[in-house]
PDB file of C-alpha atoms in Angstrom:
ATOM      1  CA  UNK A  29     -53.101  22.923   3.228  1.00 38.00           C
ATOM      2  CA  UNK A  30     -51.448  19.727   2.082  1.00 39.00           C
ATOM      3  CA  UNK A  31     -49.519  19.310  -1.204  1.00 38.00           C
ATOM      4  CA  UNK A  32     -52.376  17.494  -2.954  1.00 39.00           C
ATOM      5  CA  UNK A  33     -54.889  20.328  -2.223  1.00 37.00           C
ATOM      6  CA  UNK A  34     -52.337  22.988  -3.326  1.00 39.00           C
ATOM      7  CA  UNK A  35     -51.810  21.039  -6.565  1.00 44.00           C
ATOM      8  CA  UNK A  36     -55.471  20.745  -7.139  1.00 43.00           C
ATOM      9  CA  UNK A  37     -56.182  24.475  -6.591  1.00 41.00           C
ATOM     10  CA  UNK A  38     -53.233  25.341  -8.957  1.00 45.00           C
ATOM     11  CA  UNK A  39     -54.690  23.024 -11.604  1.00 44.00           C
ATOM     12  CA  UNK A  40     -58.095  24.633 -11.400  1.00 44.00           C
ATOM     13  CA  UNK A  41     -56.546  28.140 -11.601  1.00 43.00           C
ATOM     14  CA  UNK A  42     -54.520  27.025 -14.749  1.00 45.00           C
ATOM     15  CA  UNK A  43     -57.565  25.381 -16.435  1.00 44.00           C
ATOM     16  CA  UNK A  44     -59.537  28.511 -15.718  1.00 45.00           C
ATOM     17  CA  UNK A  45     -56.965  30.816 -17.147  1.00 44.00           C
ATOM     18  CA  UNK A  46     -56.601  28.625 -20.298  1.00 45.00           C
ATOM     19  CA  UNK A  47     -60.297  28.769 -20.868  1.00 44.00           C
ATOM     20  CA  UNK A  48     -60.314  32.491 -20.666  1.00 44.00           C
ATOM     21  CA  UNK A  49     -57.399  32.868 -22.964  1.00 42.00           C
ATOM     22  CA  UNK A  50     -59.090  30.536 -25.549  1.00 42.00           C
ATOM     23  CA  UNK A  51     -62.103  32.788 -25.430  1.00 41.00           C
ATOM     24  CA  UNK A  52     -60.123  35.560 -27.039  1.00 41.00           C
ATOM     25  CA  UNK A  53     -58.088  37.573 -24.517  1.00 46.00           C
ATOM     26  CA  UNK A  54     -54.686  36.057 -25.140  1.00 47.00           C
ATOM     27  CA  UNK A  55     -52.832  38.679 -27.197  1.00 57.00           C
ATOM     28  CA  UNK A  56     -51.186  41.767 -25.545  1.00 75.00           C
ATOM     29  CA  UNK A  57     -52.808  45.087 -25.894  1.00 89.00           C
ATOM     30  CA  UNK A  58     -51.271  46.192 -29.295  1.00 94.00           C
ATOM     31  CA  UNK A  59     -52.612  49.233 -31.166  1.00 96.00           C
ATOM     32  CA  UNK A  60     -51.815  51.319 -34.150  1.00 96.00           C
ATOM     33  CA  UNK A  61     -50.129  54.564 -32.907  1.00 96.00           C
ATOM     34  CA  UNK A  62     -52.537  57.509 -33.112  1.00 96.00           C
ATOM     35  CA  UNK A  63     -51.429  60.334 -35.490  1.00 94.00           C
ATOM     36  CA  UNK A  64     -50.096  63.574 -34.145  1.00 90.00           C
ATOM     37  CA  UNK A  65     -52.686  65.348 -32.110  1.00 93.00           C
ATOM     38  CA  UNK A  66     -54.454  62.154 -31.007  1.00 96.00           C
ATOM     39  CA  UNK A  67     -53.652  60.466 -27.693  1.00 97.00           C
ATOM     40  CA  UNK A  68     -56.306  57.747 -26.926  1.00 98.00           C
ATOM     41  CA  UNK A  69     -55.805  53.997 -27.730  1.00 98.00           C
ATOM     42  CA  UNK A  70     -58.142  50.996 -27.166  1.00 97.00           C
ATOM     43  CA  UNK A  71     -61.628  50.635 -26.079  1.00 96.00           C
ATOM     44  CA  UNK A  72     -63.395  49.832 -22.856  1.00 97.00           C
ATOM     45  CA  UNK A  73     -65.034  46.436 -23.193  1.00 96.00           C
ATOM     46  CA  UNK A  74     -67.184  44.058 -21.023  1.00 97.00           C
ATOM     47  CA  UNK A  75     -67.018  40.301 -20.400  1.00 97.00           C
ATOM     48  CA  UNK A  76     -69.245  37.986 -18.296  1.00 97.00           C
ATOM     49  CA  UNK A  77     -67.494  36.071 -15.471  1.00 96.00           C
ATOM     50  CA  UNK A  78     -67.876  32.305 -15.181  1.00 94.00           C
ATOM     51  CA  UNK A  79     -68.550  30.698 -11.876  1.00 92.00           C
ATOM     52  CA  UNK A  80     -64.870  29.707 -11.374  1.00 93.00           C
ATOM     53  CA  UNK A  81     -63.322  33.058 -12.375  1.00 95.00           C
ATOM     54  CA  UNK A  82     -61.683  35.640 -10.061  1.00 96.00           C
ATOM     55  CA  UNK A  83     -60.938  39.093 -11.163  1.00 96.00           C
ATOM     56  CA  UNK A  84     -57.216  38.167 -11.057  1.00 94.00           C
ATOM     57  CA  UNK A  85     -57.845  35.460 -13.627  1.00 95.00           C
ATOM     58  CA  UNK A  86     -59.701  37.852 -15.914  1.00 96.00           C
ATOM     59  CA  UNK A  87     -57.103  40.495 -15.520  1.00 96.00           C
ATOM     60  CA  UNK A  88     -54.227  38.327 -16.559  1.00 94.00           C
ATOM     61  CA  UNK A  89     -56.146  36.930 -19.499  1.00 93.00           C
ATOM     62  CA  UNK A  90     -56.704  40.479 -20.813  1.00 95.00           C
ATOM     63  CA  UNK A  91     -53.300  41.865 -19.814  1.00 94.00           C
ATOM     64  CA  UNK A  92     -54.634  43.996 -16.996  1.00 96.00           C
ATOM     65  CA  UNK A  93     -53.286  44.619 -13.558  1.00 95.00           C
ATOM     66  CA  UNK A  94     -55.046  43.676 -10.385  1.00 94.00           C
ATOM     67  CA  UNK A  95     -55.746  47.180  -8.982  1.00 94.00           C
ATOM     68  CA  UNK A  96     -56.858  48.545 -12.302  1.00 95.00           C
ATOM     69  CA  UNK A  97     -59.454  45.957 -12.814  1.00 97.00           C
ATOM     70  CA  UNK A  98     -60.623  46.322  -9.257  1.00 95.00           C
ATOM     71  CA  UNK A  99     -61.003  50.054  -9.592  1.00 95.00           C
ATOM     72  CA  UNK A 100     -63.072  49.601 -12.767  1.00 96.00           C
ATOM     73  CA  UNK A 101     -65.386  47.095 -11.075  1.00 96.00           C
ATOM     74  CA  UNK A 102     -66.294  48.693  -7.783  1.00 92.00           C
ATOM     75  CA  UNK A 103     -68.644  46.484  -5.703  1.00 92.00           C
ATOM     76  CA  UNK A 104     -67.638  43.262  -7.585  1.00 96.00           C
ATOM     77  CA  UNK A 105     -66.258  40.569  -5.171  1.00 96.00           C
ATOM     78  CA  UNK A 106     -62.606  40.063  -6.554  1.00 95.00           C
ATOM     79  CA  UNK A 107     -62.633  36.391  -5.445  1.00 94.00           C
ATOM     80  CA  UNK A 108     -66.105  35.413  -6.323  1.00 93.00           C
ATOM     81  CA  UNK A 109     -67.533  37.606  -9.036  1.00 95.00           C
ATOM     82  CA  UNK A 110     -70.198  34.971  -9.729  1.00 94.00           C
ATOM     83  CA  UNK A 111     -71.552  33.405 -12.807  1.00 95.00           C
ATOM     84  CA  UNK A 112     -72.642  35.952 -15.421  1.00 96.00           C
ATOM     85  CA  UNK A 113     -71.431  38.918 -13.543  1.00 97.00           C
ATOM     86  CA  UNK A 114     -70.542  41.917 -15.840  1.00 97.00           C
ATOM     87  CA  UNK A 115     -66.863  42.720 -15.602  1.00 98.00           C
ATOM     88  CA  UNK A 116     -65.583  45.944 -17.083  1.00 97.00           C
ATOM     89  CA  UNK A 117     -62.199  45.691 -18.855  1.00 98.00           C
ATOM     90  CA  UNK A 118     -60.405  49.101 -18.637  1.00 97.00           C
ATOM     91  CA  UNK A 119     -58.577  48.490 -21.942  1.00 97.00           C
ATOM     92  CA  UNK A 120     -58.727  52.134 -23.098  1.00 97.00           C
ATOM     93  CA  UNK A 121     -55.796  54.515 -22.233  1.00 98.00           C
ATOM     94  CA  UNK A 122     -54.572  58.002 -22.798  1.00 98.00           C
ATOM     95  CA  UNK A 123     -50.921  57.869 -23.815  1.00 98.00           C
ATOM     96  CA  UNK A 124     -48.566  59.403 -21.186  1.00 98.00           C
ATOM     97  CA  UNK A 125     -47.293  62.901 -21.882  1.00 97.00           C
ATOM     98  CA  UNK A 126     -43.811  61.709 -22.949  1.00 97.00           C
ATOM     99  CA  UNK A 127     -42.006  61.047 -26.170  1.00 97.00           C
ATOM    100  CA  UNK A 128     -43.459  58.121 -27.975  1.00 97.00           C
ATOM    101  CA  UNK A 129     -40.063  56.293 -28.201  1.00 97.00           C
ATOM    102  CA  UNK A 130     -38.878  53.161 -26.633  1.00 98.00           C
ATOM    103  CA  UNK A 131     -40.456  52.280 -23.303  1.00 98.00           C
ATOM    104  CA  UNK A 132     -42.467  54.657 -21.127  1.00 98.00           C
ATOM    105  CA  UNK A 133     -43.577  53.583 -17.631  1.00 97.00           C
ATOM    106  CA  UNK A 134     -46.270  55.605 -15.784  1.00 97.00           C
ATOM    107  CA  UNK A 135     -45.883  54.667 -12.118  1.00 95.00           C
ATOM    108  CA  UNK A 136     -49.412  55.648 -10.833  1.00 95.00           C
ATOM    109  CA  UNK A 137     -51.040  53.738 -13.675  1.00 96.00           C
ATOM    110  CA  UNK A 138     -48.727  50.778 -13.160  1.00 94.00           C
ATOM    111  CA  UNK A 139     -48.637  50.482 -16.902  1.00 97.00           C
ATOM    112  CA  UNK A 140     -45.728  50.174 -19.439  1.00 97.00           C
ATOM    113  CA  UNK A 141     -45.999  51.519 -23.017  1.00 98.00           C
ATOM    114  CA  UNK A 142     -43.667  50.070 -25.706  1.00 98.00           C
ATOM    115  CA  UNK A 143     -43.204  52.036 -28.887  1.00 98.00           C
ATOM    116  CA  UNK A 144     -41.405  49.660 -31.280  1.00 96.00           C
ATOM    117  CA  UNK A 145     -39.577  50.910 -34.300  1.00 92.00           C
ATOM    118  CA  UNK A 146     -41.817  50.339 -37.326  1.00 88.00           C
ATOM    119  CA  UNK A 147     -41.054  47.855 -40.125  1.00 84.00           C
ATOM    120  CA  UNK A 148     -40.640  49.337 -43.514  1.00 85.00           C
ATOM    121  CA  UNK A 149     -44.002  50.173 -44.963  1.00 85.00           C
ATOM    122  CA  UNK A 150     -45.865  49.293 -41.742  1.00 89.00           C
ATOM    123  CA  UNK A 151     -47.700  51.750 -39.489  1.00 93.00           C
ATOM    124  CA  UNK A 152     -46.271  52.576 -36.079  1.00 95.00           C
ATOM    125  CA  UNK A 153     -47.774  50.672 -33.118  1.00 97.00           C
ATOM    126  CA  UNK A 154     -47.810  50.919 -29.347  1.00 97.00           C
ATOM    127  CA  UNK A 155     -48.006  47.854 -26.991  1.00 97.00           C
ATOM    128  CA  UNK A 156     -49.018  48.249 -23.455  1.00 97.00           C
ATOM    129  CA  UNK A 157     -48.501  45.906 -20.449  1.00 97.00           C
ATOM    130  CA  UNK A 158     -49.601  46.068 -16.764  1.00 96.00           C
ATOM    131  CA  UNK A 159     -46.711  45.976 -14.280  1.00 95.00           C
ATOM    132  CA  UNK A 160     -45.936  45.922 -10.596  1.00 92.00           C
ATOM    133  CA  UNK A 161     -43.667  48.695  -9.234  1.00 88.00           C
ATOM    134  CA  UNK A 162     -41.788  49.350  -6.017  1.00 78.00           C
ATOM    135  CA  UNK A 163     -43.504  49.621  -2.665  1.00 66.00           C
ATOM    136  CA  UNK A 164     -43.576  53.005  -0.956  1.00 55.00           C
ATOM    137  CA  UNK A 165     -40.411  52.081   0.963  1.00 53.00           C
ATOM    138  CA  UNK A 166     -38.743  50.716  -2.151  1.00 59.00           C
ATOM    139  CA  UNK A 167     -39.791  53.266  -4.783  1.00 71.00           C
ATOM    140  CA  UNK A 168     -39.131  52.858  -8.570  1.00 82.00           C
ATOM    141  CA  UNK A 169     -36.926  55.796  -9.558  1.00 85.00           C
ATOM    142  CA  UNK A 170     -38.111  58.417 -11.979  1.00 91.00           C
ATOM    143  CA  UNK A 171     -36.306  59.674 -15.064  1.00 94.00           C
ATOM    144  CA  UNK A 172     -34.570  58.424 -18.247  1.00 96.00           C
ATOM    145  CA  UNK A 173     -32.447  55.340 -18.467  1.00 96.00           C
ATOM    146  CA  UNK A 174     -31.823  52.621 -20.927  1.00 97.00           C
ATOM    147  CA  UNK A 175     -31.899  48.875 -21.436  1.00 98.00           C
ATOM    148  CA  UNK A 176     -28.166  47.806 -20.991  1.00 97.00           C
ATOM    149  CA  UNK A 177     -28.462  44.050 -21.155  1.00 97.00           C
ATOM    150  CA  UNK A 178     -30.843  41.208 -21.770  1.00 97.00           C
ATOM    151  CA  UNK A 179     -30.504  38.132 -19.365  1.00 94.00           C
ATOM    152  CA  UNK A 180     -32.084  34.759 -19.996  1.00 96.00           C
ATOM    153  CA  UNK A 181     -32.685  32.697 -16.876  1.00 93.00           C
ATOM    154  CA  UNK A 182     -31.242  35.286 -14.533  1.00 90.00           C
ATOM    155  CA  UNK A 183     -29.675  34.552 -11.218  1.00 88.00           C
ATOM    156  CA  UNK A 184     -30.899  36.787  -8.388  1.00 76.00           C
ATOM    157  CA  UNK A 185     -28.288  38.317  -5.970  1.00 74.00           C
ATOM    158  CA  UNK A 186     -30.537  39.851  -3.353  1.00 67.00           C
ATOM    159  CA  UNK A 187     -28.782  42.933  -1.879  1.00 64.00           C
ATOM    160  CA  UNK A 188     -28.103  43.110   1.818  1.00 62.00           C
ATOM    161  CA  UNK A 189     -31.025  45.390   2.445  1.00 65.00           C
ATOM    162  CA  UNK A 190     -33.453  42.920   1.008  1.00 65.00           C
ATOM    163  CA  UNK A 191     -31.843  39.997   2.856  1.00 63.00           C
ATOM    164  CA  UNK A 192     -32.116  41.985   6.128  1.00 65.00           C
ATOM    165  CA  UNK A 193     -35.753  42.691   5.533  1.00 62.00           C
ATOM    166  CA  UNK A 194     -36.538  39.035   4.969  1.00 58.00           C
ATOM    167  CA  UNK A 195     -34.532  38.013   8.019  1.00 62.00           C
ATOM    168  CA  UNK A 196     -36.703  40.341  10.067  1.00 66.00           C
ATOM    169  CA  UNK A 197     -39.685  38.528   8.787  1.00 67.00           C
ATOM    170  CA  UNK A 198     -38.259  35.199   9.598  1.00 66.00           C
ATOM    171  CA  UNK A 199     -37.591  34.238   5.970  1.00 70.00           C
ATOM    172  CA  UNK A 200     -33.782  34.050   5.462  1.00 66.00           C
ATOM    173  CA  UNK A 201     -32.792  34.533   1.809  1.00 64.00           C
ATOM    174  CA  UNK A 202     -29.517  32.972   0.431  1.00 65.00           C
ATOM    175  CA  UNK A 203     -26.885  35.266  -1.151  1.00 65.00           C
ATOM    176  CA  UNK A 204     -27.706  33.752  -4.470  1.00 67.00           C
ATOM    177  CA  UNK A 205     -31.027  32.428  -5.941  1.00 73.00           C
ATOM    178  CA  UNK A 206     -30.396  30.207  -8.912  1.00 78.00           C
ATOM    179  CA  UNK A 207     -32.561  30.428 -12.154  1.00 78.00           C
ATOM    180  CA  UNK A 208     -35.662  28.372 -11.941  1.00 79.00           C
ATOM    181  CA  UNK A 209     -39.331  28.354 -10.962  1.00 82.00           C
ATOM    182  CA  UNK A 210     -38.702  29.822  -7.585  1.00 78.00           C
ATOM    183  CA  UNK A 211     -36.554  32.732  -8.811  1.00 84.00           C
ATOM    184  CA  UNK A 212     -38.579  35.996  -8.334  1.00 82.00           C
ATOM    185  CA  UNK A 213     -36.920  37.429 -11.491  1.00 88.00           C
ATOM    186  CA  UNK A 214     -38.623  34.820 -13.625  1.00 89.00           C
ATOM    187  CA  UNK A 215     -37.026  33.611 -16.906  1.00 93.00           C
ATOM    188  CA  UNK A 216     -36.306  36.923 -18.555  1.00 95.00           C
ATOM    189  CA  UNK A 217     -34.896  40.188 -17.324  1.00 94.00           C
ATOM    190  CA  UNK A 218     -33.956  43.464 -19.067  1.00 97.00           C
ATOM    191  CA  UNK A 219     -31.137  45.176 -17.145  1.00 95.00           C
ATOM    192  CA  UNK A 220     -31.442  48.970 -16.809  1.00 95.00           C
ATOM    193  CA  UNK A 221     -28.810  51.622 -16.684  1.00 95.00           C
ATOM    194  CA  UNK A 222     -29.480  52.184 -12.919  1.00 90.00           C
ATOM    195  CA  UNK A 223     -27.527  49.646 -10.896  1.00 87.00           C
ATOM    196  CA  UNK A 224     -29.698  46.941  -9.385  1.00 83.00           C
ATOM    197  CA  UNK A 225     -32.834  47.680 -11.479  1.00 89.00           C
ATOM    198  CA  UNK A 226     -34.460  45.418 -13.907  1.00 92.00           C
ATOM    199  CA  UNK A 227     -37.597  44.905 -15.948  1.00 95.00           C
ATOM    200  CA  UNK A 228     -38.303  41.190 -15.389  1.00 93.00           C
ATOM    201  CA  UNK A 229     -40.796  38.439 -15.037  1.00 93.00           C
ATOM    202  CA  UNK A 230     -42.104  36.805 -11.803  1.00 89.00           C
ATOM    203  CA  UNK A 231     -42.783  33.558 -10.089  1.00 81.00           C
ATOM    204  CA  UNK A 232     -45.994  35.119  -8.644  1.00 83.00           C
ATOM    205  CA  UNK A 233     -48.012  36.410 -11.603  1.00 86.00           C
ATOM    206  CA  UNK A 234     -51.121  37.166  -9.681  1.00 84.00           C
ATOM    207  CA  UNK A 235     -49.326  40.054  -7.951  1.00 83.00           C
ATOM    208  CA  UNK A 236     -48.994  42.008 -11.181  1.00 93.00           C
ATOM    209  CA  UNK A 237     -50.639  45.532 -11.061  1.00 90.00           C
ATOM    210  CA  UNK A 238     -49.810  46.169  -7.468  1.00 87.00           C
ATOM    211  CA  UNK A 239     -46.926  47.957  -5.588  1.00 78.00           C
ATOM    212  CA  UNK A 240     -45.206  44.770  -4.618  1.00 67.00           C
ATOM    213  CA  UNK A 241     -41.519  45.038  -5.674  1.00 68.00           C
ATOM    214  CA  UNK A 242     -38.241  46.274  -4.328  1.00 64.00           C
ATOM    215  CA  UNK A 243     -38.062  48.932  -7.047  1.00 70.00           C
ATOM    216  CA  UNK A 244     -37.860  46.792 -10.116  1.00 84.00           C
ATOM    217  CA  UNK A 245     -40.575  46.653 -12.718  1.00 92.00           C
ATOM    218  CA  UNK A 246     -42.303  43.175 -12.853  1.00 93.00           C
ATOM    219  CA  UNK A 247     -44.433  41.791 -15.702  1.00 95.00           C
ATOM    220  CA  UNK A 248     -46.478  38.687 -16.416  1.00 95.00           C
ATOM    221  CA  UNK A 249     -44.344  35.855 -17.621  1.00 94.00           C
ATOM    222  CA  UNK A 250     -45.969  35.947 -21.056  1.00 94.00           C
ATOM    223  CA  UNK A 251     -45.490  39.723 -21.386  1.00 95.00           C
ATOM    224  CA  UNK A 252     -41.786  39.900 -20.369  1.00 95.00           C
ATOM    225  CA  UNK A 253     -41.080  37.157 -22.831  1.00 96.00           C
ATOM    226  CA  UNK A 254     -42.488  39.313 -25.614  1.00 96.00           C
ATOM    227  CA  UNK A 255     -40.562  42.353 -24.465  1.00 96.00           C
ATOM    228  CA  UNK A 256     -37.376  40.180 -24.086  1.00 97.00           C
ATOM    229  CA  UNK A 257     -37.740  39.111 -27.676  1.00 96.00           C
ATOM    230  CA  UNK A 258     -38.530  42.489 -29.219  1.00 96.00           C
ATOM    231  CA  UNK A 259     -36.756  45.111 -27.178  1.00 97.00           C
ATOM    232  CA  UNK A 260     -33.153  45.750 -28.258  1.00 97.00           C
ATOM    233  CA  UNK A 261     -30.295  46.722 -25.909  1.00 98.00           C
ATOM    234  CA  UNK A 262     -29.993  50.516 -25.933  1.00 98.00           C
ATOM    235  CA  UNK A 263     -33.809  51.156 -25.926  1.00 98.00           C
ATOM    236  CA  UNK A 264     -34.597  54.280 -23.761  1.00 98.00           C
ATOM    237  CA  UNK A 265     -36.760  53.721 -20.784  1.00 97.00           C
ATOM    238  CA  UNK A 266     -38.577  56.803 -19.461  1.00 97.00           C
ATOM    239  CA  UNK A 267     -40.253  56.528 -15.957  1.00 96.00           C
ATOM    240  CA  UNK A 268     -42.887  59.222 -15.264  1.00 97.00           C
ATOM    241  CA  UNK A 269     -45.292  60.001 -12.445  1.00 95.00           C
ATOM    242  CA  UNK A 270     -48.654  61.133 -14.133  1.00 96.00           C
ATOM    243  CA  UNK A 271     -51.756  60.203 -12.058  1.00 96.00           C
ATOM    244  CA  UNK A 272     -53.749  62.477 -14.313  1.00 97.00           C
ATOM    245  CA  UNK A 273     -53.655  62.379 -18.061  1.00 98.00           C
ATOM    246  CA  UNK A 274     -55.546  64.322 -20.751  1.00 98.00           C
ATOM    247  CA  UNK A 275     -55.600  63.869 -24.500  1.00 97.00           C
ATOM    248  CA  UNK A 276     -57.560  63.991 -27.662  1.00 97.00           C
ATOM    249  CA  UNK A 277     -59.656  61.462 -29.542  1.00 97.00           C
ATOM    250  CA  UNK A 278     -61.573  62.493 -32.728  1.00 95.00           C
ATOM    251  CA  UNK A 279     -61.751  66.188 -31.695  1.00 95.00           C
ATOM    252  CA  UNK A 280     -62.902  65.476 -28.058  1.00 97.00           C
ATOM    253  CA  UNK A 281     -60.808  65.936 -25.113  1.00 98.00           C
ATOM    254  CA  UNK A 282     -60.610  62.928 -22.601  1.00 98.00           C
ATOM    255  CA  UNK A 283     -59.392  62.887 -19.152  1.00 98.00           C
ATOM    256  CA  UNK A 284     -58.160  59.894 -17.107  1.00 98.00           C
ATOM    257  CA  UNK A 285     -57.328  59.717 -13.375  1.00 97.00           C
ATOM    258  CA  UNK A 286     -55.442  57.083 -11.333  1.00 95.00           C
ATOM    259  CA  UNK A 287     -54.781  57.226  -7.642  1.00 93.00           C
ATOM    260  CA  UNK A 288     -51.630  59.167  -6.856  1.00 92.00           C
ATOM    261  CA  UNK A 289     -48.729  57.188  -5.347  1.00 88.00           C
ATOM    262  CA  UNK A 290     -49.057  56.631  -1.688  1.00 82.00           C
ATOM    263  CA  UNK A 291     -45.996  58.859  -0.954  1.00 72.00           C
ATOM    264  CA  UNK A 292     -47.756  61.786  -2.880  1.00 76.00           C
ATOM    265  CA  UNK A 293     -51.077  61.441  -1.120  1.00 71.00           C
ATOM    266  CA  UNK A 294     -50.655  64.105   1.519  1.00 68.00           C
ATOM    267  CA  UNK A 295     -49.668  66.624  -1.143  1.00 73.00           C
ATOM    268  CA  UNK A 296     -52.453  65.447  -3.522  1.00 71.00           C
ATOM    269  CA  UNK A 297     -55.311  65.435  -1.014  1.00 74.00           C
ATOM    270  CA  UNK A 298     -57.777  68.148  -1.927  1.00 75.00           C
ATOM    271  CA  UNK A 299     -55.259  69.534  -4.459  1.00 83.00           C
ATOM    272  CA  UNK A 300     -56.323  69.232  -8.059  1.00 91.00           C
ATOM    273  CA  UNK A 301     -53.432  71.332  -9.434  1.00 93.00           C
ATOM    274  CA  UNK A 302     -51.905  68.348 -11.253  1.00 94.00           C
ATOM    275  CA  UNK A 303     -55.175  67.412 -12.929  1.00 95.00           C
ATOM    276  CA  UNK A 304     -55.670  71.009 -14.009  1.00 96.00           C
ATOM    277  CA  UNK A 305     -52.148  71.069 -15.394  1.00 96.00           C
ATOM    278  CA  UNK A 306     -52.849  67.903 -17.440  1.00 97.00           C
ATOM    279  CA  UNK A 307     -55.886  69.502 -18.992  1.00 97.00           C
ATOM    280  CA  UNK A 308     -54.235  72.816 -19.693  1.00 96.00           C
ATOM    281  CA  UNK A 309     -51.235  71.163 -21.219  1.00 96.00           C
ATOM    282  CA  UNK A 310     -53.365  69.068 -23.547  1.00 96.00           C
ATOM    283  CA  UNK A 311     -55.397  72.123 -24.703  1.00 96.00           C
ATOM    284  CA  UNK A 312     -52.310  74.394 -25.117  1.00 93.00           C
ATOM    285  CA  UNK A 313     -52.709  75.893 -28.658  1.00 87.00           C
ATOM    286  CA  UNK A 314     -56.014  74.133 -29.192  1.00 91.00           C
ATOM    287  CA  UNK A 315     -59.391  75.536 -28.348  1.00 88.00           C
ATOM    288  CA  UNK A 316     -61.619  73.348 -26.170  1.00 91.00           C
ATOM    289  CA  UNK A 317     -64.724  73.926 -24.096  1.00 95.00           C
ATOM    290  CA  UNK A 318     -63.700  71.983 -20.998  1.00 97.00           C
ATOM    291  CA  UNK A 319     -66.341  70.670 -18.610  1.00 97.00           C
ATOM    292  CA  UNK A 320     -64.399  71.433 -15.424  1.00 97.00           C
ATOM    293  CA  UNK A 321     -67.019  69.928 -13.193  1.00 97.00           C
ATOM    294  CA  UNK A 322     -66.617  66.582 -14.953  1.00 97.00           C
ATOM    295  CA  UNK A 323     -62.869  66.825 -14.635  1.00 97.00           C
ATOM    296  CA  UNK A 324     -63.235  67.473 -10.948  1.00 96.00           C
ATOM    297  CA  UNK A 325     -65.569  64.529 -10.535  1.00 96.00           C
ATOM    298  CA  UNK A 326     -63.218  62.161 -12.373  1.00 96.00           C
ATOM    299  CA  UNK A 327     -60.231  63.500 -10.427  1.00 95.00           C
ATOM    300  CA  UNK A 328     -61.998  62.371  -7.238  1.00 93.00           C
ATOM    301  CA  UNK A 329     -63.436  59.235  -8.614  1.00 93.00           C
ATOM    302  CA  UNK A 330     -60.010  57.855  -9.770  1.00 93.00           C
ATOM    303  CA  UNK A 331     -61.343  54.855 -11.679  1.00 93.00           C
ATOM    304  CA  UNK A 332     -58.611  54.905 -14.349  1.00 95.00           C
ATOM    305  CA  UNK A 333     -60.983  55.005 -17.443  1.00 97.00           C
ATOM    306  CA  UNK A 334     -60.775  57.876 -19.943  1.00 98.00           C
ATOM    307  CA  UNK A 335     -63.886  60.091 -19.910  1.00 98.00           C
ATOM    308  CA  UNK A 336     -64.830  62.839 -22.346  1.00 98.00           C
ATOM    309  CA  UNK A 337     -64.616  66.253 -20.811  1.00 98.00           C
ATOM    310  CA  UNK A 338     -65.255  68.599 -23.607  1.00 96.00           C
ATOM    311  CA  UNK A 339     -68.129  69.319 -26.080  1.00 82.00           C
TER     312      UNK A 339
END
């Protein structure tokens, strides 16, 4: 493909994205934090594709990741949905079972939750962003860490292991990648307490919502800019592995299931213990008539949308 054709395609993608953004999907998913005992935020919604849209375009416009919009729209061609095709936006979420403080990343969901400190007299909110995480051979580590620094226009120093991997693929990397449009860290980076790990932007935004990194947490450029501006140094970052979540909304129990991480598939195959544990944990000390058949169906379906599982 010559440079002119590459430029033309890029221009068409940009124009398509701008058109979607202007139609009302530009702001990040920001919600008032539910009160104690409530766990569900957002609502599932539907848009109609235009002839030039891809699911990736629509996902970015509505702050969704590639795999989550794909799962919610089984049977829809991701590259040519077609004019007027109904596209489900999975913009409802059960909050992870974790303290609602700082940043919480749920790896199977590939979604980051930010709980900012409230302004005086204002209700608490939660902001959620899709992310890319580490591949199976470069896993993003679990546990608690903190934001230790904020770096504008970061320089990337690829470690020897990553340089060796690229050399094997015939793509030699320099020891230092200067800040700029070709830097895979993007314009903004939040350094974490674990050496070598960052929450950062990207020069390839259409890969968000996939396992595509060397362990870092990657966001759309517009999302990392917001985090960079709002998240202070010292903010706790909790990374969890919760493919199954259960929580309450207006007295009804909901259940949400994501595909387990690839490295956990062998253990998870045919084993619904984690799904049962999520429901039992959510109903501890609170009576509920759980429809276990529905829980089982959703745990197998894995479409990532909360579903009511109690009367």
